[in-house]
CSV table of C-alpha atoms in Angstrom, one decimal:
chain,number,residue,atom,x,y,z
A,273,ASP,CA,99.8,85.2,103.0
A,274,GLY,CA,100.2,82.0,105.1
A,275,GLY,CA,101.1,82.4,108.7
A,276,ILE,CA,100.0,82.3,112.3
A,277,THR,CA,97.6,84.9,113.7
A,278,GLN,CA,97.4,85.6,117.4
A,279,SER,CA,94.8,87.8,119.0
A,280,PRO,CA,94.5,90.0,120.8
A,281,LYS,CA,97.9,91.7,120.8
A,282,TYR,CA,97.3,92.9,124.4
A,283,LEU,CA,95.0,91.4,127.0
A,284,PHE,CA,94.2,92.3,130.6
A,285,ARG,CA,92.9,89.9,133.2
A,286,LYS,CA,91.1,90.7,136.4
A,287,GLU,CA,91.6,88.6,139.5
A,288,GLY,CA,89.6,85.3,139.3
A,289,GLN,CA,88.9,85.7,135.7
A,290,ASN,CA,89.6,83.2,132.9
A,291,VAL,CA,90.9,84.6,129.6
A,292,THR,CA,91.4,82.9,126.2
A,293,LEU,CA,94.1,83.7,123.8
A,294,SER,CA,93.4,82.9,120.2
A,295,CYS,CA,95.8,81.2,117.7
A,296,GLU,CA,94.9,80.5,114.1
A,297,GLN,CA,97.1,79.1,111.3
A,298,ASN,CA,96.6,78.7,107.6
A,299,LEU,CA,99.8,76.8,107.0
A,300,ASN,CA,98.1,73.4,107.1
A,301,HIS,CA,100.5,72.3,109.9
A,302,ASP,CA,99.6,69.4,112.0
A,303,ALA,CA,101.5,70.4,115.2
A,304,MET,CA,100.8,73.5,117.2
A,305,TYR,CA,102.4,74.8,120.4
A,306,TRP,CA,102.0,77.4,123.2
A,307,TYR,CA,105.1,79.0,124.8
A,308,ARG,CA,105.3,81.4,127.6
A,309,GLN,CA,108.1,84.1,127.7
A,310,ASP,CA,109.0,86.0,130.9
A,311,PRO,CA,111.7,88.7,131.0
A,312,GLY,CA,115.1,87.3,131.4
A,313,GLN,CA,113.9,83.8,130.8
A,314,GLY,CA,113.7,81.7,127.7
A,315,LEU,CA,110.5,80.3,126.2
A,316,ARG,CA,108.8,77.6,128.2
A,317,LEU,CA,106.4,75.1,126.7
A,318,ILE,CA,102.9,75.2,128.1
A,319,TYR,CA,101.0,72.7,125.8
A,320,TYR,CA,101.4,71.2,122.4
A,321,SER,CA,99.1,69.3,120.0
A,322,GLN,CA,100.2,67.0,117.2
A,323,ILE,CA,96.8,66.3,115.8
A,324,VAL,CA,93.2,67.4,116.1
A,325,ASN,CA,91.5,66.4,119.3
A,326,ASP,CA,94.8,65.5,121.0
A,327,PHE,CA,97.2,67.6,123.1
A,328,GLN,CA,99.9,67.1,125.7
A,329,LYS,CA,101.1,69.0,128.6
A,330,GLY,CA,104.4,70.8,128.3
A,331,ASP,CA,106.7,71.9,131.2
A,332,ILE,CA,104.4,74.5,132.8
A,333,ALA,CA,100.8,73.4,132.0
A,334,GLU,CA,99.4,74.1,135.5
A,335,GLY,CA,96.8,76.8,135.4
A,336,TYR,CA,96.3,76.6,131.6
A,337,SER,CA,94.0,74.7,129.4
A,338,VAL,CA,93.8,74.2,125.6
A,339,SER,CA,91.5,72.6,122.9
A,340,ARG,CA,92.2,71.5,119.4
A,341,GLU,CA,88.8,71.0,117.7
A,342,LYS,CA,90.1,72.2,114.3
A,343,LYS,CA,93.4,71.8,112.6
A,344,GLU,CA,93.7,75.6,112.1
A,345,SER,CA,92.9,76.6,115.7
A,346,PHE,CA,94.6,76.1,119.1
A,347,PRO,CA,93.2,78.4,121.7
A,348,LEU,CA,94.8,78.8,125.1
A,349,THR,CA,92.8,79.5,128.2
A,350,VAL,CA,94.6,81.1,131.2
A,351,THR,CA,92.5,80.1,134.2
A,352,SER,CA,92.2,81.7,137.6
A,353,ALA,CA,94.4,78.9,138.9
A,354,GLN,CA,97.4,80.5,137.2
A,355,LYS,CA,98.5,82.9,139.9
A,356,ASN,CA,101.2,84.6,137.9
A,357,PRO,CA,99.8,85.0,134.4
A,358,THR,CA,101.6,88.2,133.4
A,359,ALA,CA,103.8,87.1,130.4
A,360,PHE,CA,104.2,87.2,126.7
A,361,TYR,CA,102.5,84.2,125.0
A,362,LEU,CA,103.7,82.8,121.7
A,363,CYS,CA,101.9,80.3,119.5
A,364,ALA,CA,103.8,78.3,117.0
A,365,SER,CA,103.3,75.5,114.5
A,366,SER,CA,105.5,73.0,112.7
A,367,ILE,CA,105.6,70.1,110.3
A,368,PRO,CA,107.6,66.9,110.8
A,369,GLN,CA,109.9,67.5,107.8
A,370,PHE,CA,111.4,70.6,109.3
A,371,HIS,CA,112.7,69.1,112.5
A,372,GLY,CA,112.5,71.9,115.1
A,373,LYS,CA,111.6,74.7,112.7
A,374,LEU,CA,108.8,76.5,114.4
A,375,PHE,CA,106.6,79.1,112.7
A,376,PHE,CA,105.6,81.7,115.3
A,377,GLY,CA,102.8,84.1,115.6
A,378,SER,CA,103.4,87.7,116.8
A,379,GLY,CA,102.4,87.0,120.4
A,380,THR,CA,99.9,88.2,123.0
A,381,GLN,CA,101.0,90.2,126.0
A,382,LEU,CA,98.9,89.3,129.0
A,383,SER,CA,98.8,91.5,132.1
A,384,VAL,CA,96.9,91.4,135.3
A,385,LEU,CA,94.8,94.4,136.4
B,143,ALA,CA,116.3,66.8,131.3
B,144,GLN,CA,118.1,68.9,128.8
B,145,THR,CA,119.3,72.4,129.6
B,146,VAL,CA,120.5,75.2,127.4
B,147,THR,CA,122.7,78.0,128.8
B,148,GLN,CA,123.5,81.3,127.3
B,149,SER,CA,125.9,83.1,129.5
B,150,GLN,CA,126.0,86.4,127.7
B,151,PRO,CA,122.8,88.4,128.6
B,152,GLU,CA,124.0,91.3,126.3
B,153,MET,CA,126.5,91.8,123.5
B,154,SER,CA,127.4,94.7,121.3
B,155,VAL,CA,128.9,94.9,117.9
B,156,GLN,CA,129.8,97.6,115.5
B,157,GLU,CA,128.2,97.6,112.1
B,158,ALA,CA,130.1,95.5,109.5
B,159,GLU,CA,132.1,93.8,112.3
B,160,THR,CA,131.8,90.1,113.4
B,161,VAL,CA,130.3,88.9,116.7
B,162,THR,CA,130.0,85.5,118.3
B,163,LEU,CA,127.2,84.5,120.6
B,164,SER,CA,127.8,81.6,123.0
B,165,CYS,CA,125.6,78.6,123.9
B,166,THR,CA,126.2,75.5,125.9
B,167,TYR,CA,123.8,72.6,126.5
B,168,ASP,CA,123.6,69.6,128.6
B,169,THR,CA,122.2,66.3,127.3
B,170,SER,CA,122.9,62.6,127.6
B,171,GLU,CA,121.5,62.0,124.2
B,172,SER,CA,123.7,61.5,121.1
B,173,ASP,CA,121.1,62.5,118.4
B,174,TYR,CA,119.5,65.9,118.6
B,175,TYR,CA,119.1,69.2,116.8
B,176,LEU,CA,120.3,72.7,117.8
B,177,PHE,CA,118.9,76.0,116.7
B,178,TRP,CA,119.4,79.7,116.9
B,179,TYR,CA,116.2,81.8,116.8
B,180,LYS,CA,116.1,85.6,116.5
B,181,GLN,CA,113.5,87.7,118.2
B,182,PRO,CA,113.5,91.3,116.7
B,183,PRO,CA,111.7,94.2,118.4
B,184,SER,CA,108.5,93.0,116.7
B,185,ARG,CA,108.8,90.0,119.1
B,186,GLN,CA,108.0,87.4,116.4
B,187,MET,CA,110.6,84.6,116.5
B,188,ILE,CA,112.4,83.7,113.4
B,189,LEU,CA,114.6,80.7,112.8
B,190,VAL,CA,118.2,81.8,111.9
B,191,ILE,CA,120.1,78.5,111.6
B,192,ARG,CA,119.8,74.8,112.4
B,193,GLN,CA,122.4,72.1,113.1
B,194,GLU,CA,121.9,68.3,113.2
B,195,ALA,CA,124.1,66.7,115.8
B,196,TYR,CA,125.0,63.8,113.5
B,197,LYS,CA,126.6,66.2,111.0
B,198,GLN,CA,130.2,67.2,111.6
B,199,GLN,CA,130.0,70.1,109.2
B,200,ASN,CA,129.0,73.4,110.7
B,201,ALA,CA,125.9,74.9,109.3
B,202,THR,CA,126.0,78.2,107.5
B,203,GLU,CA,123.3,80.6,106.2
B,204,ASN,CA,124.6,83.6,104.4
B,205,ARG,CA,126.3,85.8,107.1
B,206,PHE,CA,125.4,83.4,109.9
B,207,SER,CA,127.4,80.4,110.8
B,208,VAL,CA,127.8,78.1,113.8
B,209,ASN,CA,130.7,76.5,115.6
B,210,PHE,CA,129.3,73.1,116.8
B,211,GLN,CA,131.6,71.3,119.2
B,212,LYS,CA,129.7,68.1,120.1
B,213,ALA,CA,132.1,66.8,122.7
B,214,ALA,CA,132.2,70.1,124.5
B,215,LYS,CA,128.4,70.6,124.1
B,216,SER,CA,129.0,74.0,122.7
B,217,PHE,CA,127.0,75.7,119.9
B,218,SER,CA,128.1,79.3,119.1
B,219,LEU,CA,126.6,81.6,116.5
B,220,LYS,CA,128.8,83.9,114.4
B,221,ILE,CA,127.4,86.8,112.7
B,222,SER,CA,129.6,88.3,110.0
B,223,ASP,CA,129.3,91.8,108.5
B,224,SER,CA,126.8,92.8,111.2
B,225,GLN,CA,123.9,95.0,110.1
B,226,LEU,CA,121.6,97.2,112.0
B,227,GLY,CA,118.8,94.7,111.3
B,228,ASP,CA,120.6,92.1,113.2
B,229,ALA,CA,119.8,93.9,116.5
B,230,ALA,CA,117.6,91.5,118.4
B,231,MET,CA,117.3,88.8,121.1
B,232,TYR,CA,119.0,85.6,120.0
B,233,PHE,CA,117.9,82.3,121.6
B,234,CYS,CA,119.7,79.0,121.4
B,235,ALA,CA,117.4,76.0,121.4
B,236,TYR,CA,117.7,72.2,121.7
B,237,ARG,CA,115.4,69.5,120.3
B,238,SER,CA,115.8,65.8,121.1
B,239,ALA,CA,115.6,63.5,118.1
B,240,LYS,CA,113.4,61.2,120.3
B,241,THR,CA,110.4,63.5,120.4
B,242,GLY,CA,108.9,61.9,117.3
B,243,THR,CA,107.1,64.4,115.1
B,244,ALA,CA,106.7,67.0,117.8
B,245,SER,CA,109.2,69.9,117.7
B,246,LYS,CA,109.4,70.4,121.5
B,247,LEU,CA,112.2,72.8,122.0
B,248,THR,CA,114.2,73.7,125.1
B,249,PHE,CA,115.3,77.4,124.9
B,250,GLY,CA,118.1,79.3,126.6
B,251,THR,CA,117.6,82.6,128.3
B,252,GLY,CA,118.7,84.6,125.3
B,253,THR,CA,121.4,87.2,124.4
B,254,ARG,CA,120.4,90.7,123.5
B,255,LEU,CA,122.6,91.9,120.6
B,256,GLN,CA,123.0,95.6,120.0
B,257,VAL,CA,124.5,96.9,116.7
B,258,THR,CA,126.1,100.3,116.8
B,259,LEU,CA,127.2,102.6,114.0
């Protein structure tokens, strides 16, 4: 089945530690996105990539980094500079023909130990 | 910058009844897209319905329909014949037509819909 796979489902970070969230898609979509979801807030865009080896900052990129070495993969690293990383992280993909239709993964819940 | 406001944090509807979720947005643009996304307990977001701003006709998808009032910048979602499976968080979202091929969406804070027997 085509879709977006996020792993792990739950992740715990220690103080000062970098952690990486995985996002893989087999939909052959060019664009991929990372959103952060906090309780009582909507989704906020962290980073997005429209093509391999290129990505742009979203609204809340500070403390995060990404890479796009393959079309299928768009990992997100939460660095130690992100002081409030506890949140639910959603990865998504899209194609231009479906203006605004995002295909989402099932998310990763990140918590701080 | 565009903003999306959902003023109803929670709503409740009885099974088989109709419920309307409200959304307002602020933009200076004339061409854009609006969406309603559903987030069930599984937390995987699903597109419910989409509206292009240049279309006057309100979008419908089976039991889901919208009331798009461009001048008032209002975009409400009506769910008819509500079912237990409709219980979820519903997010209103905005996409500028100027973002090229990237689907950068601005989301509201969501409305939690409960469906009771």
